[in-house]
PDB file of C-alpha atoms and ligand atoms in Angstrom:
ATOM      1  CA  MET A   2      36.411  -4.580 -31.282  1.00  0.00           C
ATOM      2  CA  ALA A   3      37.423  -8.230 -31.690  1.00  0.00           C
ATOM      3  CA  VAL A   4      35.350 -11.065 -30.185  1.00  0.00           C
ATOM      4  CA  ALA A   5      36.322 -11.250 -26.523  1.00  0.00           C
ATOM      5  CA  LYS A   6      35.876 -13.819 -23.793  1.00  0.00           C
ATOM      6  CA  ARG A   7      36.193 -11.330 -20.963  1.00  0.00           C
ATOM      7  CA  THR A   8      34.914  -7.777 -20.778  1.00  0.00           C
ATOM      8  CA  TYR A   9      36.351  -5.232 -18.373  1.00  0.00           C
ATOM      9  CA  VAL A  10      35.765  -1.601 -17.482  1.00  0.00           C
ATOM     10  CA  VAL A  11      38.819   0.352 -16.312  1.00  0.00           C
ATOM     11  CA  ALA A  12      38.136   3.775 -14.782  1.00  0.00           C
ATOM     12  CA  VAL A  13      40.992   6.142 -13.952  1.00  0.00           C
ATOM     13  CA  THR A  14      40.209   8.781 -11.314  1.00  0.00           C
ATOM     14  CA  GLY A  15      42.107  11.586  -9.616  1.00  0.00           C
ATOM     15  CA  ALA A  16      43.982   9.805  -6.836  1.00  0.00           C
ATOM     16  CA  SER A  17      47.746   9.642  -6.993  1.00  0.00           C
ATOM     17  CA  GLY A  18      48.980   6.515  -8.782  1.00  0.00           C
ATOM     18  CA  ALA A  19      48.452   7.000 -12.525  1.00  0.00           C
ATOM     19  CA  LEU A  20      51.296   4.493 -12.961  1.00  0.00           C
ATOM     20  CA  TYR A  21      49.004   1.725 -11.680  1.00  0.00           C
ATOM     21  CA  ALA A  22      46.452   2.537 -14.383  1.00  0.00           C
ATOM     22  CA  ARG A  23      49.169   2.699 -17.042  1.00  0.00           C
ATOM     23  CA  ARG A  24      50.535  -0.705 -16.064  1.00  0.00           C
ATOM     24  CA  LEU A  25      47.153  -2.432 -15.802  1.00  0.00           C
ATOM     25  CA  CYS A  26      46.051  -1.062 -19.177  1.00  0.00           C
ATOM     26  CA  GLY A  27      49.385  -2.026 -20.721  1.00  0.00           C
ATOM     27  CA  VAL A  28      48.894  -5.618 -19.601  1.00  0.00           C
ATOM     28  CA  LEU A  29      45.253  -5.754 -20.757  1.00  0.00           C
ATOM     29  CA  ALA A  30      46.206  -4.257 -24.126  1.00  0.00           C
ATOM     30  CA  LYS A  31      48.418  -7.301 -24.733  1.00  0.00           C
ATOM     31  CA  ALA A  32      46.042  -9.873 -23.229  1.00  0.00           C
ATOM     32  CA  LYS A  33      44.203 -12.251 -25.576  1.00  0.00           C
ATOM     33  CA  GLY A  34      40.401 -12.543 -25.518  1.00  0.00           C
ATOM     34  CA  VAL A  35      39.960  -9.339 -23.516  1.00  0.00           C
ATOM     35  CA  ARG A  36      37.827  -6.288 -24.282  1.00  0.00           C
ATOM     36  CA  VAL A  37      38.333  -3.096 -22.245  1.00  0.00           C
ATOM     37  CA  HIS A  38      36.118  -0.041 -21.865  1.00  0.00           C
ATOM     38  CA  LEU A  39      38.328   2.816 -20.631  1.00  0.00           C
ATOM     39  CA  LEU A  40      37.123   5.853 -18.681  1.00  0.00           C
ATOM     40  CA  MET A  41      38.920   8.785 -17.104  1.00  0.00           C
ATOM     41  CA  SER A  42      37.673  11.567 -14.822  1.00  0.00           C
ATOM     42  CA  GLU A  43      38.737  15.232 -15.158  1.00  0.00           C
ATOM     43  CA  ALA A  44      40.900  14.868 -12.057  1.00  0.00           C
ATOM     44  CA  GLY A  45      42.262  11.573 -13.407  1.00  0.00           C
ATOM     45  CA  ALA A  46      43.425  13.449 -16.509  1.00  0.00           C
ATOM     46  CA  ARG A  47      45.071  16.116 -14.378  1.00  0.00           C
ATOM     47  CA  VAL A  48      46.938  13.578 -12.255  1.00  0.00           C
ATOM     48  CA  ALA A  49      47.977  11.686 -15.404  1.00  0.00           C
ATOM     49  CA  ARG A  50      49.383  14.923 -16.806  1.00  0.00           C
ATOM     50  CA  GLU A  51      51.261  15.658 -13.580  1.00  0.00           C
ATOM     51  CA  GLU A  52      52.495  12.158 -12.737  1.00  0.00           C
ATOM     52  CA  LEU A  53      53.103  10.760 -16.224  1.00  0.00           C
ATOM     53  CA  GLY A  54      54.023  14.033 -17.916  1.00  0.00           C
ATOM     54  CA  VAL A  55      51.634  13.336 -20.798  1.00  0.00           C
ATOM     55  CA  SER A  56      49.059  15.456 -22.559  1.00  0.00           C
ATOM     56  CA  VAL A  57      45.556  14.018 -22.211  1.00  0.00           C
ATOM     57  CA  ASP A  58      42.428  15.513 -23.803  1.00  0.00           C
ATOM     58  CA  LEU A  59      39.281  13.856 -22.447  1.00  0.00           C
ATOM     59  CA  ALA A  60      37.332  14.820 -25.568  1.00  0.00           C
ATOM     60  CA  ASP A  61      39.737  12.731 -27.642  1.00  0.00           C
ATOM     61  CA  GLY A  62      39.881   9.034 -26.725  1.00  0.00           C
ATOM     62  CA  ALA A  63      43.004   8.440 -28.812  1.00  0.00           C
ATOM     63  CA  SER A  64      44.889  11.082 -26.845  1.00  0.00           C
ATOM     64  CA  VAL A  65      43.798   9.484 -23.559  1.00  0.00           C
ATOM     65  CA  MET A  66      44.943   6.032 -24.666  1.00  0.00           C
ATOM     66  CA  ARG A  67      48.213   7.321 -26.133  1.00  0.00           C
ATOM     67  CA  GLY A  68      48.932   9.350 -23.003  1.00  0.00           C
ATOM     68  CA  LEU A  69      48.116   6.513 -20.657  1.00  0.00           C
ATOM     69  CA  ILE A  70      49.324   3.444 -22.567  1.00  0.00           C
ATOM     70  CA  GLY A  71      51.468   4.856 -25.368  1.00  0.00           C
ATOM     71  CA  GLU A  72      49.253   3.342 -28.072  1.00  0.00           C
ATOM     72  CA  VAL A  73      45.614   2.936 -29.146  1.00  0.00           C
ATOM     73  CA  PRO A  74      45.012  -0.780 -28.502  1.00  0.00           C
ATOM     74  CA  ARG A  75      42.523  -2.536 -30.795  1.00  0.00           C
ATOM     75  CA  ASN A  76      40.813  -4.213 -27.857  1.00  0.00           C
ATOM     76  CA  PHE A  77      40.205  -0.893 -26.052  1.00  0.00           C
ATOM     77  CA  ARG A  78      37.215   1.396 -26.416  1.00  0.00           C
ATOM     78  CA  TYR A  79      37.278   4.854 -24.826  1.00  0.00           C
ATOM     79  CA  GLU A  80      34.043   5.935 -23.145  1.00  0.00           C
ATOM     80  CA  ARG A  81      33.137   9.502 -22.293  1.00  0.00           C
ATOM     81  CA  LEU A  82      32.255  10.208 -18.682  1.00  0.00           C
ATOM     82  CA  GLU A  83      29.020  11.939 -19.582  1.00  0.00           C
ATOM     83  CA  ASP A  84      27.747   9.104 -21.817  1.00  0.00           C
ATOM     84  CA  ILE A  85      25.459   7.527 -19.247  1.00  0.00           C
ATOM     85  CA  GLY A  86      23.795   5.606 -22.107  1.00  0.00           C
ATOM     86  CA  ALA A  87      26.954   3.554 -22.810  1.00  0.00           C
ATOM     87  CA  SER A  88      26.576  -0.234 -23.100  1.00  0.00           C
ATOM     88  CA  PHE A  89      27.705  -1.065 -19.564  1.00  0.00           C
ATOM     89  CA  ALA A  90      25.412   1.538 -17.993  1.00  0.00           C
ATOM     90  CA  SER A  91      22.821  -1.229 -18.341  1.00  0.00           C
ATOM     91  CA  GLY A  92      22.900  -4.491 -16.416  1.00  0.00           C
ATOM     92  CA  THR A  93      22.019  -6.469 -19.543  1.00  0.00           C
ATOM     93  CA  TYR A  94      25.559  -5.844 -20.831  1.00  0.00           C
ATOM     94  CA  VAL A  95      27.737  -8.224 -18.862  1.00  0.00           C
ATOM     95  CA  VAL A  96      30.993  -6.809 -17.503  1.00  0.00           C
ATOM     96  CA  ASP A  97      33.224  -9.422 -15.865  1.00  0.00           C
ATOM     97  CA  ALA A  98      35.003  -6.856 -13.713  1.00  0.00           C
ATOM     98  CA  MET A  99      35.144  -3.105 -13.315  1.00  0.00           C
ATOM     99  CA  VAL A 100      38.331  -1.663 -11.844  1.00  0.00           C
ATOM    100  CA  VAL A 101      38.637   1.907 -10.585  1.00  0.00           C
ATOM    101  CA  ILE A 102      42.401   2.498 -10.557  1.00  0.00           C
ATOM    102  CA  PRO A 103      43.462   4.636  -8.849  1.00  0.00           C
ATOM    103  CA  CYS A 104      40.245   5.376  -6.970  1.00  0.00           C
ATOM    104  CA  SER A 105      39.979   8.785  -5.284  1.00  0.00           C
ATOM    105  CA  MET A 106      38.150   9.316  -2.023  1.00  0.00           C
ATOM    106  CA  GLY A 107      35.714  11.493  -3.985  1.00  0.00           C
ATOM    107  CA  THR A 108      34.804   8.686  -6.388  1.00  0.00           C
ATOM    108  CA  LEU A 109      34.691   6.202  -3.514  1.00  0.00           C
ATOM    109  CA  GLY A 110      32.225   8.454  -1.670  1.00  0.00           C
ATOM    110  CA  ARG A 111      30.026   8.860  -4.732  1.00  0.00           C
ATOM    111  CA  ILE A 112      29.985   5.111  -5.386  1.00  0.00           C
ATOM    112  CA  ALA A 113      29.148   4.513  -1.715  1.00  0.00           C
ATOM    113  CA  SER A 114      26.250   6.962  -2.059  1.00  0.00           C
ATOM    114  CA  GLY A 115      24.950   5.402  -5.274  1.00  0.00           C
ATOM    115  CA  THR A 116      24.744   8.757  -7.065  1.00  0.00           C
ATOM    116  CA  GLY A 117      25.135   7.284 -10.569  1.00  0.00           C
ATOM    117  CA  ALA A 118      25.765  10.762 -12.009  1.00  0.00           C
ATOM    118  CA  THR A 119      28.716   9.921 -14.269  1.00  0.00           C
ATOM    119  CA  LEU A 120      29.481   6.785 -16.267  1.00  0.00           C
ATOM    120  CA  ILE A 121      32.042   5.771 -13.620  1.00  0.00           C
ATOM    121  CA  GLU A 122      29.474   6.022 -10.822  1.00  0.00           C
ATOM    122  CA  ARG A 123      26.742   4.388 -12.905  1.00  0.00           C
ATOM    123  CA  GLY A 124      29.019   1.564 -14.069  1.00  0.00           C
ATOM    124  CA  ALA A 125      30.041   0.839 -10.467  1.00  0.00           C
ATOM    125  CA  ASP A 126      26.421   0.945  -9.341  1.00  0.00           C
ATOM    126  CA  VAL A 127      25.456  -1.555 -12.058  1.00  0.00           C
ATOM    127  CA  GLN A 128      28.242  -3.946 -11.019  1.00  0.00           C
ATOM    128  CA  LEU A 129      26.982  -3.862  -7.433  1.00  0.00           C
ATOM    129  CA  LYS A 130      23.301  -4.268  -8.260  1.00  0.00           C
ATOM    130  CA  GLU A 131      24.072  -7.147 -10.655  1.00  0.00           C
ATOM    131  CA  ARG A 132      26.326  -8.774  -8.033  1.00  0.00           C
ATOM    132  CA  ARG A 133      29.334  -8.522 -10.355  1.00  0.00           C
ATOM    133  CA  ASN A 134      32.979  -7.815  -9.678  1.00  0.00           C
ATOM    134  CA  LEU A 135      33.869  -4.229  -8.699  1.00  0.00           C
ATOM    135  CA  ILE A 136      37.457  -3.525  -7.613  1.00  0.00           C
ATOM    136  CA  LEU A 137      38.338  -0.156  -6.074  1.00  0.00           C
ATOM    137  CA  VAL A 138      42.068   0.577  -5.905  1.00  0.00           C
ATOM    138  CA  VAL A 139      41.748   3.334  -3.330  1.00  0.00           C
ATOM    139  CA  ARG A 140      44.634   5.634  -2.385  1.00  0.00           C
ATOM    140  CA  GLU A 141      44.801   8.170   0.358  1.00  0.00           C
ATOM    141  CA  THR A 142      46.681   8.521   3.618  1.00  0.00           C
ATOM    142  CA  PRO A 143      45.879   9.077   6.401  1.00  0.00           C
ATOM    143  CA  LEU A 144      42.235   8.059   6.113  1.00  0.00           C
ATOM    144  CA  SER A 145      39.306  10.028   7.528  1.00  0.00           C
ATOM    145  CA  LEU A 146      36.532   8.151   9.288  1.00  0.00           C
ATOM    146  CA  ILE A 147      34.285   9.145   6.370  1.00  0.00           C
ATOM    147  CA  ALA A 148      36.611   7.366   3.922  1.00  0.00           C
ATOM    148  CA  ILE A 149      36.840   4.307   6.181  1.00  0.00           C
ATOM    149  CA  GLU A 150      33.069   4.151   6.498  1.00  0.00           C
ATOM    150  CA  ASN A 151      32.660   4.542   2.733  1.00  0.00           C
ATOM    151  CA  MET A 152      35.027   1.620   2.211  1.00  0.00           C
ATOM    152  CA  ALA A 153      33.041  -0.478   4.673  1.00  0.00           C
ATOM    153  CA  ARG A 154      29.829   0.495   2.894  1.00  0.00           C
ATOM    154  CA  VAL A 155      30.983  -0.514  -0.594  1.00  0.00           C
ATOM    155  CA  ALA A 156      32.564  -3.692   0.806  1.00  0.00           C
ATOM    156  CA  ARG A 157      29.235  -4.652   2.402  1.00  0.00           C
ATOM    157  CA  ALA A 158      27.569  -4.023  -0.973  1.00  0.00           C
ATOM    158  CA  GLY A 159      29.966  -6.506  -2.585  1.00  0.00           C
ATOM    159  CA  ALA A 160      32.902  -4.420  -3.858  1.00  0.00           C
ATOM    160  CA  CYS A 161      36.522  -5.488  -3.415  1.00  0.00           C
ATOM    161  CA  VAL A 162      38.408  -2.650  -1.712  1.00  0.00           C
ATOM    162  CA  LEU A 163      42.020  -3.125  -2.841  1.00  0.00           C
ATOM    163  CA  PRO A 164      44.143  -0.289  -1.452  1.00  0.00           C
ATOM    164  CA  ALA A 165      47.228   0.711  -3.436  1.00  0.00           C
ATOM    165  CA  MET A 166      49.287  -0.643  -0.561  1.00  0.00           C
ATOM    166  CA  PRO A 167      52.338  -2.470  -1.902  1.00  0.00           C
ATOM    167  CA  GLY A 168      54.220  -5.086   0.078  1.00  0.00           C
ATOM    168  CA  TYR A 169      58.003  -5.172   0.190  1.00  0.00           C
ATOM    169  CA  TYR A 170      58.680  -8.794   1.008  1.00  0.00           C
ATOM    170  CA  HIS A 171      59.581  -9.507  -2.635  1.00  0.00           C
ATOM    171  CA  LEU A 172      62.424  -6.965  -2.205  1.00  0.00           C
ATOM    172  CA  PRO A 173      61.546  -4.619  -5.096  1.00  0.00           C
ATOM    173  CA  LYS A 174      64.435  -2.692  -6.585  1.00  0.00           C
ATOM    174  CA  THR A 175      62.496  -0.411  -8.901  1.00  0.00           C
ATOM    175  CA  VAL A 176      59.302   1.639  -8.846  1.00  0.00           C
ATOM    176  CA  GLU A 177      57.990  -0.673 -11.586  1.00  0.00           C
ATOM    177  CA  GLU A 178      58.308  -3.678  -9.276  1.00  0.00           C
ATOM    178  CA  VAL A 179      56.399  -1.812  -6.561  1.00  0.00           C
ATOM    179  CA  VAL A 180      53.678  -0.940  -9.092  1.00  0.00           C
ATOM    180  CA  ASP A 181      53.570  -4.552 -10.304  1.00  0.00           C
ATOM    181  CA  PHE A 182      52.880  -5.789  -6.795  1.00  0.00           C
ATOM    182  CA  VAL A 183      49.618  -3.828  -6.687  1.00  0.00           C
ATOM    183  CA  VAL A 184      48.662  -4.495 -10.327  1.00  0.00           C
ATOM    184  CA  GLY A 185      49.322  -8.220  -9.817  1.00  0.00           C
ATOM    185  CA  LYS A 186      46.811  -8.201  -6.939  1.00  0.00           C
ATOM    186  CA  VAL A 187      44.277  -6.438  -9.168  1.00  0.00           C
ATOM    187  CA  LEU A 188      44.727  -9.008 -11.966  1.00  0.00           C
ATOM    188  CA  VAL A 189      44.057 -11.849  -9.549  1.00  0.00           C
ATOM    189  CA  GLN A 190      40.846 -10.195  -8.340  1.00  0.00           C
ATOM    190  CA  MET A 191      39.786  -9.710 -11.968  1.00  0.00           C
ATOM    191  CA  GLY A 192      40.161 -13.433 -12.544  1.00  0.00           C
ATOM    192  CA  GLU A 193      43.242 -12.976 -14.740  1.00  0.00           C
ATOM    193  CA  LYS A 194      45.008 -15.562 -12.620  1.00  0.00           C
ATOM    194  CA  GLN A 195      47.603 -16.273 -15.260  1.00  0.00           C
ATOM    195  CA  GLY A 196      48.667 -12.615 -15.217  1.00  0.00           C
ATOM    196  CA  GLN A 197      52.263 -12.376 -16.380  1.00  0.00           C
ATOM    197  CA  ILE A 198      53.031  -9.684 -13.857  1.00  0.00           C
ATOM    198  CA  ARG A 199      51.994 -11.793 -10.933  1.00  0.00           C
ATOM    199  CA  ARG A 200      54.151 -14.701 -12.033  1.00  0.00           C
ATOM    200  CA  ARG A 201      57.141 -12.412 -12.569  1.00  0.00           C
ATOM    201  CA  VAL A 202      56.671 -10.668  -9.260  1.00  0.00           C
ATOM    202  CA  ALA A 203      56.268 -13.982  -7.468  1.00  0.00           C
ATOM    203  CA  ARG A 204      59.556 -15.152  -8.983  1.00  0.00           C
ATOM    204  CA  GLY A 205      61.248 -11.891  -8.104  1.00  0.00           C
ATOM    205  CA  GLU A 206      62.134 -11.313 -11.763  1.00  0.00           C
ATOM    206  CA  PRO A 207      62.641  -7.864 -13.291  1.00  0.00           C
ATOM    207  CA  ASP A 208      59.894  -6.299 -15.372  1.00  0.00           C
ATOM    208  CA  GLY A 209      60.272  -7.310 -19.007  1.00  0.00           C
ATOM    209  CA  GLN A 210      57.151  -5.722 -20.519  1.00  0.00           C
TER     210      GLN A 210
HETATM  211  C1  FMN B 312      48.402  15.546  -8.016  1.00  0.00           C
HETATM  212  C2  FMN B 312      47.148  15.175  -7.267  1.00  0.00           C
HETATM  213  C3  FMN B 312      47.146  14.059  -6.453  1.00  0.00           C
HETATM  214  C4  FMN B 312      45.989  13.693  -5.764  1.00  0.00           C
HETATM  215  N1  FMN B 312      46.027  12.560  -4.985  1.00  0.00           N
HETATM  216  C5  FMN B 312      44.900  12.133  -4.391  1.00  0.00           C
HETATM  217  C6  FMN B 312      44.897  10.889  -3.684  1.00  0.00           C
HETATM  218  O1  FMN B 312      45.902  10.198  -3.579  1.00  0.00           O
HETATM  219  N2  FMN B 312      43.715  10.472  -3.164  1.00  0.00           N
HETATM  220  C7  FMN B 312      42.560  11.179  -3.288  1.00  0.00           C
HETATM  221  O2  FMN B 312      41.514  10.711  -2.805  1.00  0.00           O
HETATM  222  N3  FMN B 312      42.540  12.360  -3.932  1.00  0.00           N
HETATM  223  C8  FMN B 312      43.669  12.861  -4.496  1.00  0.00           C
HETATM  224  N4  FMN B 312      43.660  14.047  -5.181  1.00  0.00           N
HETATM  225  C9  FMN B 312      42.437  14.858  -5.162  1.00  0.00           C
HETATM  226  C10 FMN B 312      41.405  14.401  -6.176  1.00  0.00           C
HETATM  227  O3  FMN B 312      41.945  14.482  -7.485  1.00  0.00           O
HETATM  228  C11 FMN B 312      40.138  15.280  -6.079  1.00  0.00           C
HETATM  229  O4  FMN B 312      39.461  15.023  -4.866  1.00  0.00           O
HETATM  230  C12 FMN B 312      39.196  15.103  -7.242  1.00  0.00           C
HETATM  231  O5  FMN B 312      38.059  15.921  -7.071  1.00  0.00           O
HETATM  232  C13 FMN B 312      38.738  13.665  -7.427  1.00  0.00           C
HETATM  233  O6  FMN B 312      37.871  13.627  -8.542  1.00  0.00           O
HETATM  234  P1  FMN B 312      37.425  12.254  -9.217  1.00  0.00           P
HETATM  235  O7  FMN B 312      37.020  11.348  -8.119  1.00  0.00           O
HETATM  236  O8  FMN B 312      36.278  12.655 -10.100  1.00  0.00           O
HETATM  237  O9  FMN B 312      38.560  11.764 -10.026  1.00  0.00           O
HETATM  238  C14 FMN B 312      44.808  14.459  -5.883  1.00  0.00           C
HETATM  239  C15 FMN B 312      44.822  15.575  -6.714  1.00  0.00           C
HETATM  240  C16 FMN B 312      45.961  15.932  -7.397  1.00  0.00           C
HETATM  241  C17 FMN B 312      45.926  17.147  -8.308  1.00  0.00           C
END
């Protein structure tokens, strides 16, 4: 991987909204000075297959990246869920932001409980204990009290709960513009304030990427 100024972890789990993960990864694949560790849960792979119509084999990182992004970006590194010895499973490896997108209620609950059983749970736990940026793009409706309490719990621990809850005041005409609204919010929380998507969405321009 090339020398990077900012290091991110992107974890894709089994909530509906694989398009959000595809768009975020597509933007980060083109971003300069960015390194991305990519993770996907079993359920995340299933939803990606169903919602994106792609074939994804979790044992083969290239197939995950091709299925999700359409390419194997040089600044991406695929991490296996069971590799709890990966670099960012330790707090000494600095991750600027970890994004779980989309984030299922199951993953939310496990992060809220601090189980640390998979690399997604461990990575999130490390971000919280190191007081670093953790962004959970949760999606479910309606919400049970358990889910609401789990969100409150992770928010108290320092996570940013960013529901996949698009606005419509920019008058989107396509699904891509709806997706960009949410991904633009994620990019801002990551510190990617110059995110192209956000500028385009703010100007009400069509998606050109
Ligand atoms: C097509 C499909 C859509 C789903 N959508 C959601 C959802 O929006 N939110 C959610 O919390 N779970 C959703 N689920 C259920 C989760 O995938 C399931 O709870 C899974 O165990 C989550 O595992 P993970 O957290 O390890 O990814 C969906 C499942 C499928 C197959």
